[in-house]
PDB file of N, CA and C in Angstrom:
ATOM      1  N   UNK A   3      44.488 -33.061 -43.602  1.00  0.00           N
ATOM      2  CA  UNK A   3      45.835 -33.296 -44.073  1.00  0.00           C
ATOM      3  C   UNK A   3      46.442 -32.018 -44.644  1.00  0.00           C
ATOM      4  N   UNK A   4      47.744 -31.869 -44.461  1.00  0.00           N
ATOM      5  CA  UNK A   4      48.431 -30.687 -44.981  1.00  0.00           C
ATOM      6  C   UNK A   4      48.316 -30.616 -46.501  1.00  0.00           C
ATOM      7  N   UNK A   5      48.431 -31.761 -47.189  1.00  0.00           N
ATOM      8  CA  UNK A   5      48.355 -31.767 -48.646  1.00  0.00           C
ATOM      9  C   UNK A   5      47.026 -31.220 -49.143  1.00  0.00           C
ATOM     10  N   UNK A   6      45.971 -31.458 -48.392  1.00  0.00           N
ATOM     11  CA  UNK A   6      44.651 -30.963 -48.783  1.00  0.00           C
ATOM     12  C   UNK A   6      44.617 -29.441 -48.760  1.00  0.00           C
ATOM     13  N   UNK A   7      45.333 -28.841 -47.822  1.00  0.00           N
ATOM     14  CA  UNK A   7      45.306 -27.388 -47.662  1.00  0.00           C
ATOM     15  C   UNK A   7      46.287 -26.674 -48.579  1.00  0.00           C
ATOM     16  N   UNK A   8      47.326 -27.345 -48.998  1.00  0.00           N
ATOM     17  CA  UNK A   8      48.370 -26.704 -49.801  1.00  0.00           C
ATOM     18  C   UNK A   8      47.779 -26.151 -51.095  1.00  0.00           C
ATOM     19  N   UNK A   9      48.016 -24.887 -51.319  1.00  0.00           N
ATOM     20  CA  UNK A   9      47.591 -24.271 -52.567  1.00  0.00           C
ATOM     21  C   UNK A   9      46.149 -23.817 -52.571  1.00  0.00           C
ATOM     22  N   UNK A  10      45.466 -23.868 -51.458  1.00  0.00           N
ATOM     23  CA  UNK A  10      44.069 -23.443 -51.417  1.00  0.00           C
ATOM     24  C   UNK A  10      43.994 -22.014 -50.887  1.00  0.00           C
ATOM     25  N   UNK A  11      43.777 -21.120 -51.797  1.00  0.00           N
ATOM     26  CA  UNK A  11      43.593 -19.717 -51.462  1.00  0.00           C
ATOM     27  C   UNK A  11      42.295 -19.267 -52.099  1.00  0.00           C
ATOM     28  N   UNK A  12      41.801 -18.133 -51.662  1.00  0.00           N
ATOM     29  CA  UNK A  12      40.593 -17.600 -52.292  1.00  0.00           C
ATOM     30  C   UNK A  12      40.984 -16.430 -53.187  1.00  0.00           C
ATOM     31  N   UNK A  13      40.064 -15.997 -54.002  1.00  0.00           N
ATOM     32  CA  UNK A  13      40.299 -14.848 -54.872  1.00  0.00           C
ATOM     33  C   UNK A  13      41.340 -15.121 -55.929  1.00  0.00           C
ATOM     34  N   UNK A  14      42.173 -14.138 -56.238  1.00  0.00           N
ATOM     35  CA  UNK A  14      43.130 -14.262 -57.349  1.00  0.00           C
ATOM     36  C   UNK A  14      44.227 -15.298 -57.099  1.00  0.00           C
ATOM     37  N   UNK A  15      44.378 -15.745 -55.878  1.00  0.00           N
ATOM     38  CA  UNK A  15      45.418 -16.733 -55.581  1.00  0.00           C
ATOM     39  C   UNK A  15      44.894 -18.162 -55.646  1.00  0.00           C
ATOM     40  N   UNK A  16      43.654 -18.344 -56.026  1.00  0.00           N
ATOM     41  CA  UNK A  16      43.081 -19.694 -56.125  1.00  0.00           C
ATOM     42  C   UNK A  16      43.772 -20.445 -57.269  1.00  0.00           C
ATOM     43  N   UNK A  17      44.215 -21.661 -56.971  1.00  0.00           N
ATOM     44  CA  UNK A  17      44.949 -22.452 -57.954  1.00  0.00           C
ATOM     45  C   UNK A  17      44.063 -23.539 -58.557  1.00  0.00           C
ATOM     46  N   UNK A  18      44.271 -23.799 -59.844  1.00  0.00           N
ATOM     47  CA  UNK A  18      43.593 -24.920 -60.491  1.00  0.00           C
ATOM     48  C   UNK A  18      44.249 -26.213 -59.998  1.00  0.00           C
ATOM     49  N   UNK A  19      43.689 -27.338 -60.349  1.00  0.00           N
ATOM     50  CA  UNK A  19      44.247 -28.619 -59.923  1.00  0.00           C
ATOM     51  C   UNK A  19      45.676 -28.837 -60.389  1.00  0.00           C
ATOM     52  N   UNK A  20      45.949 -28.512 -61.643  1.00  0.00           N
ATOM     53  CA  UNK A  20      47.306 -28.697 -62.175  1.00  0.00           C
ATOM     54  C   UNK A  20      48.276 -27.699 -61.553  1.00  0.00           C
ATOM     55  N   UNK A  21      47.830 -26.459 -61.369  1.00  0.00           N
ATOM     56  CA  UNK A  21      48.688 -25.455 -60.723  1.00  0.00           C
ATOM     57  C   UNK A  21      49.018 -25.894 -59.294  1.00  0.00           C
ATOM     58  N   UNK A  22      48.009 -26.409 -58.611  1.00  0.00           N
ATOM     59  CA  UNK A  22      48.206 -26.867 -57.234  1.00  0.00           C
ATOM     60  C   UNK A  22      49.187 -28.035 -57.201  1.00  0.00           C
ATOM     61  N   UNK A  23      49.058 -28.978 -58.123  1.00  0.00           N
ATOM     62  CA  UNK A  23      49.969 -30.123 -58.172  1.00  0.00           C
ATOM     63  C   UNK A  23      51.405 -29.669 -58.439  1.00  0.00           C
ATOM     64  N   UNK A  24      51.568 -28.748 -59.370  1.00  0.00           N
ATOM     65  CA  UNK A  24      52.892 -28.210 -59.686  1.00  0.00           C
ATOM     66  C   UNK A  24      53.487 -27.489 -58.484  1.00  0.00           C
ATOM     67  N   UNK A  25      52.669 -26.654 -57.841  1.00  0.00           N
ATOM     68  CA  UNK A  25      53.136 -25.942 -56.652  1.00  0.00           C
ATOM     69  C   UNK A  25      53.568 -26.940 -55.577  1.00  0.00           C
ATOM     70  N   UNK A  26      52.776 -27.965 -55.359  1.00  0.00           N
ATOM     71  CA  UNK A  26      53.075 -28.940 -54.316  1.00  0.00           C
ATOM     72  C   UNK A  26      54.402 -29.654 -54.579  1.00  0.00           C
ATOM     73  N   UNK A  27      54.654 -30.013 -55.822  1.00  0.00           N
ATOM     74  CA  UNK A  27      55.919 -30.662 -56.181  1.00  0.00           C
ATOM     75  C   UNK A  27      57.095 -29.740 -55.854  1.00  0.00           C
ATOM     76  N   UNK A  28      56.995 -28.484 -56.275  1.00  0.00           N
ATOM     77  CA  UNK A  28      58.083 -27.526 -56.030  1.00  0.00           C
ATOM     78  C   UNK A  28      58.202 -27.176 -54.557  1.00  0.00           C
ATOM     79  N   UNK A  29      57.055 -27.037 -53.884  1.00  0.00           N
ATOM     80  CA  UNK A  29      57.028 -26.695 -52.454  1.00  0.00           C
ATOM     81  C   UNK A  29      57.726 -27.772 -51.625  1.00  0.00           C
ATOM     82  N   UNK A  30      57.446 -29.021 -51.944  1.00  0.00           N
ATOM     83  CA  UNK A  30      58.058 -30.123 -51.192  1.00  0.00           C
ATOM     84  C   UNK A  30      59.573 -30.195 -51.396  1.00  0.00           C
ATOM     85  N   UNK A  31      60.052 -29.626 -52.485  1.00  0.00           N
ATOM     86  CA  UNK A  31      61.498 -29.618 -52.764  1.00  0.00           C
ATOM     87  C   UNK A  31      62.045 -28.203 -52.699  1.00  0.00           C
ATOM     88  N   UNK A  32      61.409 -27.376 -51.928  1.00  0.00           N
ATOM     89  CA  UNK A  32      61.777 -25.954 -51.829  1.00  0.00           C
ATOM     90  C   UNK A  32      63.290 -25.779 -51.696  1.00  0.00           C
ATOM     91  N   UNK A  33      63.841 -24.919 -52.556  1.00  0.00           N
ATOM     92  CA  UNK A  33      65.267 -24.634 -52.530  1.00  0.00           C
ATOM     93  C   UNK A  33      66.120 -25.605 -53.335  1.00  0.00           C
ATOM     94  N   UNK A  34      65.499 -26.664 -53.866  1.00  0.00           N
ATOM     95  CA  UNK A  34      66.230 -27.634 -54.681  1.00  0.00           C
ATOM     96  C   UNK A  34      65.609 -27.663 -56.075  1.00  0.00           C
ATOM     97  N   UNK A  35      66.430 -27.866 -57.075  1.00  0.00           N
ATOM     98  CA  UNK A  35      65.931 -27.890 -58.447  1.00  0.00           C
ATOM     99  C   UNK A  35      65.194 -29.196 -58.747  1.00  0.00           C
ATOM    100  N   UNK A  36      64.119 -29.053 -59.527  1.00  0.00           N
ATOM    101  CA  UNK A  36      63.350 -30.206 -59.997  1.00  0.00           C
ATOM    102  C   UNK A  36      63.450 -30.197 -61.523  1.00  0.00           C
ATOM    103  N   UNK A  37      63.885 -31.298 -62.097  1.00  0.00           N
ATOM    104  CA  UNK A  37      64.106 -31.393 -63.539  1.00  0.00           C
ATOM    105  C   UNK A  37      62.789 -31.374 -64.312  1.00  0.00           C
ATOM    106  N   UNK A  38      62.856 -30.850 -65.521  1.00  0.00           N
ATOM    107  CA  UNK A  38      61.694 -30.796 -66.421  1.00  0.00           C
ATOM    108  C   UNK A  38      61.070 -32.179 -66.570  1.00  0.00           C
ATOM    109  N   UNK A  39      61.899 -33.196 -66.789  1.00  0.00           N
ATOM    110  CA  UNK A  39      61.394 -34.550 -66.997  1.00  0.00           C
ATOM    111  C   UNK A  39      60.611 -35.046 -65.784  1.00  0.00           C
ATOM    112  N   UNK A  40      61.079 -34.698 -64.592  1.00  0.00           N
ATOM    113  CA  UNK A  40      60.389 -35.109 -63.367  1.00  0.00           C
ATOM    114  C   UNK A  40      59.037 -34.427 -63.253  1.00  0.00           C
ATOM    115  N   UNK A  41      58.986 -33.143 -63.593  1.00  0.00           N
ATOM    116  CA  UNK A  41      57.722 -32.412 -63.529  1.00  0.00           C
ATOM    117  C   UNK A  41      56.735 -32.945 -64.558  1.00  0.00           C
ATOM    118  N   UNK A  42      57.215 -33.174 -65.777  1.00  0.00           N
ATOM    119  CA  UNK A  42      56.342 -33.696 -66.826  1.00  0.00           C
ATOM    120  C   UNK A  42      55.788 -35.069 -66.442  1.00  0.00           C
ATOM    121  N   UNK A  43      56.636 -35.933 -65.927  1.00  0.00           N
ATOM    122  CA  UNK A  43      56.206 -37.276 -65.551  1.00  0.00           C
ATOM    123  C   UNK A  43      55.202 -37.246 -64.404  1.00  0.00           C
ATOM    124  N   UNK A  44      55.374 -36.314 -63.476  1.00  0.00           N
ATOM    125  CA  UNK A  44      54.464 -36.212 -62.335  1.00  0.00           C
ATOM    126  C   UNK A  44      53.121 -35.604 -62.733  1.00  0.00           C
ATOM    127  N   UNK A  45      53.148 -34.605 -63.606  1.00  0.00           N
ATOM    128  CA  UNK A  45      51.912 -33.908 -63.973  1.00  0.00           C
ATOM    129  C   UNK A  45      51.126 -34.625 -65.066  1.00  0.00           C
ATOM    130  N   UNK A  46      51.831 -35.212 -66.017  1.00  0.00           N
ATOM    131  CA  UNK A  46      51.185 -35.889 -67.139  1.00  0.00           C
ATOM    132  C   UNK A  46      51.828 -37.258 -67.333  1.00  0.00           C
ATOM    133  N   UNK A  47      51.580 -38.203 -66.427  1.00  0.00           N
ATOM    134  CA  UNK A  47      52.276 -39.493 -66.488  1.00  0.00           C
ATOM    135  C   UNK A  47      51.992 -40.306 -67.750  1.00  0.00           C
ATOM    136  N   UNK A  48      50.846 -40.098 -68.363  1.00  0.00           N
ATOM    137  CA  UNK A  48      50.505 -40.868 -69.563  1.00  0.00           C
ATOM    138  C   UNK A  48      51.086 -40.283 -70.841  1.00  0.00           C
ATOM    139  N   UNK A  49      51.515 -39.020 -70.775  1.00  0.00           N
ATOM    140  CA  UNK A  49      52.044 -38.364 -71.976  1.00  0.00           C
ATOM    141  C   UNK A  49      53.103 -37.325 -71.592  1.00  0.00           C
ATOM    142  N   UNK A  50      54.229 -37.774 -71.051  1.00  0.00           N
ATOM    143  CA  UNK A  50      55.226 -36.835 -70.535  1.00  0.00           C
ATOM    144  C   UNK A  50      55.802 -35.852 -71.544  1.00  0.00           C
ATOM    145  N   UNK A  51      55.818 -36.171 -72.808  1.00  0.00           N
ATOM    146  CA  UNK A  51      56.381 -35.222 -73.783  1.00  0.00           C
ATOM    147  C   UNK A  51      55.361 -34.739 -74.803  1.00  0.00           C
ATOM    148  N   UNK A  52      54.199 -35.316 -74.843  1.00  0.00           N
ATOM    149  CA  UNK A  52      53.193 -34.971 -75.860  1.00  0.00           C
ATOM    150  C   UNK A  52      52.551 -33.625 -75.550  1.00  0.00           C
ATOM    151  N   UNK A  53      53.263 -32.569 -75.842  1.00  0.00           N
ATOM    152  CA  UNK A  53      52.732 -31.224 -75.617  1.00  0.00           C
ATOM    153  C   UNK A  53      52.915 -30.742 -74.198  1.00  0.00           C
ATOM    154  N   UNK A  54      53.308 -31.644 -73.314  1.00  0.00           N
ATOM    155  CA  UNK A  54      53.466 -31.276 -71.915  1.00  0.00           C
ATOM    156  C   UNK A  54      54.521 -30.224 -71.675  1.00  0.00           C
ATOM    157  N   UNK A  55      55.543 -30.219 -72.486  1.00  0.00           N
ATOM    158  CA  UNK A  55      56.638 -29.274 -72.305  1.00  0.00           C
ATOM    159  C   UNK A  55      56.142 -27.834 -72.411  1.00  0.00           C
ATOM    160  N   UNK A  56      55.331 -27.561 -73.426  1.00  0.00           N
ATOM    161  CA  UNK A  56      54.776 -26.213 -73.564  1.00  0.00           C
ATOM    162  C   UNK A  56      53.764 -25.925 -72.464  1.00  0.00           C
ATOM    163  N   UNK A  57      52.961 -26.926 -72.115  1.00  0.00           N
ATOM    164  CA  UNK A  57      51.999 -26.750 -71.037  1.00  0.00           C
ATOM    165  C   UNK A  57      52.703 -26.448 -69.722  1.00  0.00           C
ATOM    166  N   UNK A  58      53.812 -27.095 -69.482  1.00  0.00           N
ATOM    167  CA  UNK A  58      54.566 -26.861 -68.255  1.00  0.00           C
ATOM    168  C   UNK A  58      54.979 -25.403 -68.155  1.00  0.00           C
ATOM    169  N   UNK A  59      55.460 -24.845 -69.241  1.00  0.00           N
ATOM    170  CA  UNK A  59      55.852 -23.434 -69.265  1.00  0.00           C
ATOM    171  C   UNK A  59      54.667 -22.527 -68.958  1.00  0.00           C
ATOM    172  N   UNK A  60      53.509 -22.853 -69.509  1.00  0.00           N
ATOM    173  CA  UNK A  60      52.294 -22.078 -69.257  1.00  0.00           C
ATOM    174  C   UNK A  60      51.926 -22.142 -67.779  1.00  0.00           C
ATOM    175  N   UNK A  61      51.929 -23.340 -67.203  1.00  0.00           N
ATOM    176  CA  UNK A  61      51.553 -23.495 -65.799  1.00  0.00           C
ATOM    177  C   UNK A  61      52.548 -22.837 -64.856  1.00  0.00           C
ATOM    178  N   UNK A  62      53.822 -22.889 -65.184  1.00  0.00           N
ATOM    179  CA  UNK A  62      54.823 -22.199 -64.365  1.00  0.00           C
ATOM    180  C   UNK A  62      54.593 -20.692 -64.397  1.00  0.00           C
ATOM    181  N   UNK A  63      54.262 -20.172 -65.565  1.00  0.00           N
ATOM    182  CA  UNK A  63      53.982 -18.741 -65.699  1.00  0.00           C
ATOM    183  C   UNK A  63      52.759 -18.345 -64.884  1.00  0.00           C
ATOM    184  N   UNK A  64      51.711 -19.153 -64.949  1.00  0.00           N
ATOM    185  CA  UNK A  64      50.492 -18.874 -64.174  1.00  0.00           C
ATOM    186  C   UNK A  64      50.775 -18.910 -62.679  1.00  0.00           C
ATOM    187  N   UNK A  65      51.553 -19.885 -62.264  1.00  0.00           N
ATOM    188  CA  UNK A  65      51.892 -20.005 -60.851  1.00  0.00           C
ATOM    189  C   UNK A  65      52.687 -18.799 -60.371  1.00  0.00           C
ATOM    190  N   UNK A  66      53.661 -18.382 -61.163  1.00  0.00           N
ATOM    191  CA  UNK A  66      54.440 -17.191 -60.815  1.00  0.00           C
ATOM    192  C   UNK A  66      53.537 -15.967 -60.671  1.00  0.00           C
ATOM    193  N   UNK A  67      52.605 -15.834 -61.598  1.00  0.00           N
ATOM    194  CA  UNK A  67      51.704 -14.685 -61.596  1.00  0.00           C
ATOM    195  C   UNK A  67      50.765 -14.714 -60.392  1.00  0.00           C
ATOM    196  N   UNK A  68      50.142 -15.840 -60.130  1.00  0.00           N
ATOM    197  CA  UNK A  68      49.178 -15.946 -59.038  1.00  0.00           C
ATOM    198  C   UNK A  68      49.821 -15.821 -57.665  1.00  0.00           C
ATOM    199  N   UNK A  69      51.059 -16.249 -57.554  1.00  0.00           N
ATOM    200  CA  UNK A  69      51.717 -16.245 -56.248  1.00  0.00           C
ATOM    201  C   UNK A  69      52.801 -15.175 -56.133  1.00  0.00           C
ATOM    202  N   UNK A  70      52.708 -14.191 -57.026  1.00  0.00           N
ATOM    203  CA  UNK A  70      53.660 -13.067 -56.995  1.00  0.00           C
ATOM    204  C   UNK A  70      53.642 -12.432 -55.599  1.00  0.00           C
ATOM    205  N   UNK A  71      54.804 -12.176 -55.073  1.00  0.00           N
ATOM    206  CA  UNK A  71      54.925 -11.585 -53.746  1.00  0.00           C
ATOM    207  C   UNK A  71      55.067 -12.622 -52.645  1.00  0.00           C
ATOM    208  N   UNK A  72      54.734 -13.878 -52.963  1.00  0.00           N
ATOM    209  CA  UNK A  72      54.881 -14.962 -51.993  1.00  0.00           C
ATOM    210  C   UNK A  72      56.062 -15.857 -52.324  1.00  0.00           C
ATOM    211  N   UNK A  73      56.208 -16.144 -53.622  1.00  0.00           N
ATOM    212  CA  UNK A  73      57.279 -17.046 -54.062  1.00  0.00           C
ATOM    213  C   UNK A  73      57.943 -16.514 -55.320  1.00  0.00           C
ATOM    214  N   UNK A  74      59.087 -17.076 -55.601  1.00  0.00           N
ATOM    215  CA  UNK A  74      59.729 -16.919 -56.900  1.00  0.00           C
ATOM    216  C   UNK A  74      60.076 -18.315 -57.385  1.00  0.00           C
ATOM    217  N   UNK A  75      59.952 -18.521 -58.676  1.00  0.00           N
ATOM    218  CA  UNK A  75      60.344 -19.800 -59.275  1.00  0.00           C
ATOM    219  C   UNK A  75      61.510 -19.502 -60.203  1.00  0.00           C
ATOM    220  N   UNK A  76      62.659 -20.017 -59.822  1.00  0.00           N
ATOM    221  CA  UNK A  76      63.872 -19.788 -60.598  1.00  0.00           C
ATOM    222  C   UNK A  76      64.090 -20.940 -61.561  1.00  0.00           C
ATOM    223  N   UNK A  77      64.648 -20.615 -62.715  1.00  0.00           N
ATOM    224  CA  UNK A  77      64.897 -21.613 -63.752  1.00  0.00           C
ATOM    225  C   UNK A  77      66.386 -21.673 -64.066  1.00  0.00           C
ATOM    226  N   UNK A  78      66.877 -22.882 -64.187  1.00  0.00           N
ATOM    227  CA  UNK A  78      68.226 -23.120 -64.678  1.00  0.00           C
ATOM    228  C   UNK A  78      68.068 -24.089 -65.848  1.00  0.00           C
ATOM    229  N   UNK A  79      68.519 -23.704 -67.045  1.00  0.00           N
ATOM    230  CA  UNK A  79      68.293 -24.539 -68.233  1.00  0.00           C
ATOM    231  C   UNK A  79      68.789 -25.974 -68.101  1.00  0.00           C
ATOM    232  N   UNK A  80      69.789 -26.208 -67.263  1.00  0.00           N
ATOM    233  CA  UNK A  80      70.344 -27.553 -67.122  1.00  0.00           C
ATOM    234  C   UNK A  80      69.772 -28.305 -65.926  1.00  0.00           C
ATOM    235  N   UNK A  81      69.261 -27.574 -64.928  1.00  0.00           N
ATOM    236  CA  UNK A  81      68.808 -28.233 -63.704  1.00  0.00           C
ATOM    237  C   UNK A  81      67.292 -28.316 -63.578  1.00  0.00           C
ATOM    238  N   UNK A  82      66.587 -27.328 -64.091  1.00  0.00           N
ATOM    239  CA  UNK A  82      65.130 -27.295 -63.962  1.00  0.00           C
ATOM    240  C   UNK A  82      64.669 -26.063 -63.210  1.00  0.00           C
ATOM    241  N   UNK A  83      63.697 -26.254 -62.317  1.00  0.00           N
ATOM    242  CA  UNK A  83      63.107 -25.131 -61.590  1.00  0.00           C
ATOM    243  C   UNK A  83      63.195 -25.369 -60.096  1.00  0.00           C
ATOM    244  N   UNK A  84      63.259 -24.265 -59.365  1.00  0.00           N
ATOM    245  CA  UNK A  84      63.242 -24.331 -57.914  1.00  0.00           C
ATOM    246  C   UNK A  84      62.331 -23.240 -57.370  1.00  0.00           C
ATOM    247  N   UNK A  85      61.630 -23.566 -56.305  1.00  0.00           N
ATOM    248  CA  UNK A  85      60.753 -22.610 -55.645  1.00  0.00           C
ATOM    249  C   UNK A  85      61.514 -21.975 -54.494  1.00  0.00           C
ATOM    250  N   UNK A  86      61.382 -20.675 -54.416  1.00  0.00           N
ATOM    251  CA  UNK A  86      62.002 -19.925 -53.328  1.00  0.00           C
ATOM    252  C   UNK A  86      60.943 -18.980 -52.786  1.00  0.00           C
ATOM    253  N   UNK A  87      60.635 -19.093 -51.507  1.00  0.00           N
ATOM    254  CA  UNK A  87      59.631 -18.188 -50.953  1.00  0.00           C
ATOM    255  C   UNK A  87      60.275 -16.854 -50.584  1.00  0.00           C
ATOM    256  N   UNK A  88      59.472 -15.825 -50.606  1.00  0.00           N
ATOM    257  CA  UNK A  88      59.952 -14.499 -50.259  1.00  0.00           C
ATOM    258  C   UNK A  88      60.189 -14.450 -48.742  1.00  0.00           C
ATOM    259  N   UNK A  89      61.047 -13.529 -48.279  1.00  0.00           N
ATOM    260  CA  UNK A  89      61.333 -13.447 -46.844  1.00  0.00           C
ATOM    261  C   UNK A  89      60.052 -13.272 -46.020  1.00  0.00           C
ATOM    262  N   UNK A  90      60.004 -13.940 -44.895  1.00  0.00           N
ATOM    263  CA  UNK A  90      58.920 -13.851 -43.916  1.00  0.00           C
ATOM    264  C   UNK A  90      57.583 -14.425 -44.389  1.00  0.00           C
ATOM    265  N   UNK A  91      57.551 -15.131 -45.518  1.00  0.00           N
ATOM    266  CA  UNK A  91      56.302 -15.743 -45.984  1.00  0.00           C
ATOM    267  C   UNK A  91      56.078 -17.051 -45.234  1.00  0.00           C
ATOM    268  N   UNK A  92      54.905 -17.149 -44.624  1.00  0.00           N
ATOM    269  CA  UNK A  92      54.463 -18.384 -43.976  1.00  0.00           C
ATOM    270  C   UNK A  92      53.117 -18.712 -44.594  1.00  0.00           C
ATOM    271  N   UNK A  93      52.964 -19.905 -45.126  1.00  0.00           N
ATOM    272  CA  UNK A  93      51.717 -20.293 -45.750  1.00  0.00           C
ATOM    273  C   UNK A  93      50.702 -20.674 -44.684  1.00  0.00           C
ATOM    274  N   UNK A  94      49.413 -20.501 -44.973  1.00  0.00           N
ATOM    275  CA  UNK A  94      48.374 -20.743 -43.965  1.00  0.00           C
ATOM    276  C   UNK A  94      48.431 -22.133 -43.325  1.00  0.00           C
ATOM    277  N   UNK A  95      48.765 -23.166 -44.081  1.00  0.00           N
ATOM    278  CA  UNK A  95      48.804 -24.521 -43.543  1.00  0.00           C
ATOM    279  C   UNK A  95      50.013 -24.774 -42.680  1.00  0.00           C
ATOM    280  N   UNK A  96      50.988 -23.847 -42.677  1.00  0.00           N
ATOM    281  CA  UNK A  96      52.194 -24.012 -41.852  1.00  0.00           C
ATOM    282  C   UNK A  96      52.009 -23.446 -40.451  1.00  0.00           C
ATOM    283  N   UNK A  97      50.950 -22.692 -40.230  1.00  0.00           N
ATOM    284  CA  UNK A  97      50.697 -22.082 -38.921  1.00  0.00           C
ATOM    285  C   UNK A  97      50.306 -23.104 -37.862  1.00  0.00           C
ATOM    286  N   UNK A  98      49.745 -24.198 -38.298  1.00  0.00           N
ATOM    287  CA  UNK A  98      49.196 -25.177 -37.343  1.00  0.00           C
ATOM    288  C   UNK A  98      50.282 -25.854 -36.532  1.00  0.00           C
TER     289      UNK A  98
END
């Protein structure tokens, strides 16, 4: 399945489970903003506001760092975050 392959890289680009889940949410909505509340509810459904807000910022920062050169994650304070891939980037699971 494509979902199984998404976010699986080796070396410094290897993503943790939460990083992979966050990437997948943004990847599936590439180019469209995803609200903070939607991300919190998807990543931490049992505790959407209990510390999740700060954790979300940490995970977004880690994702930006690990995938530098492949993607950019833009933030709009009113809309949320959107993933934008760099020109000519094709992910390994998209080649099939």
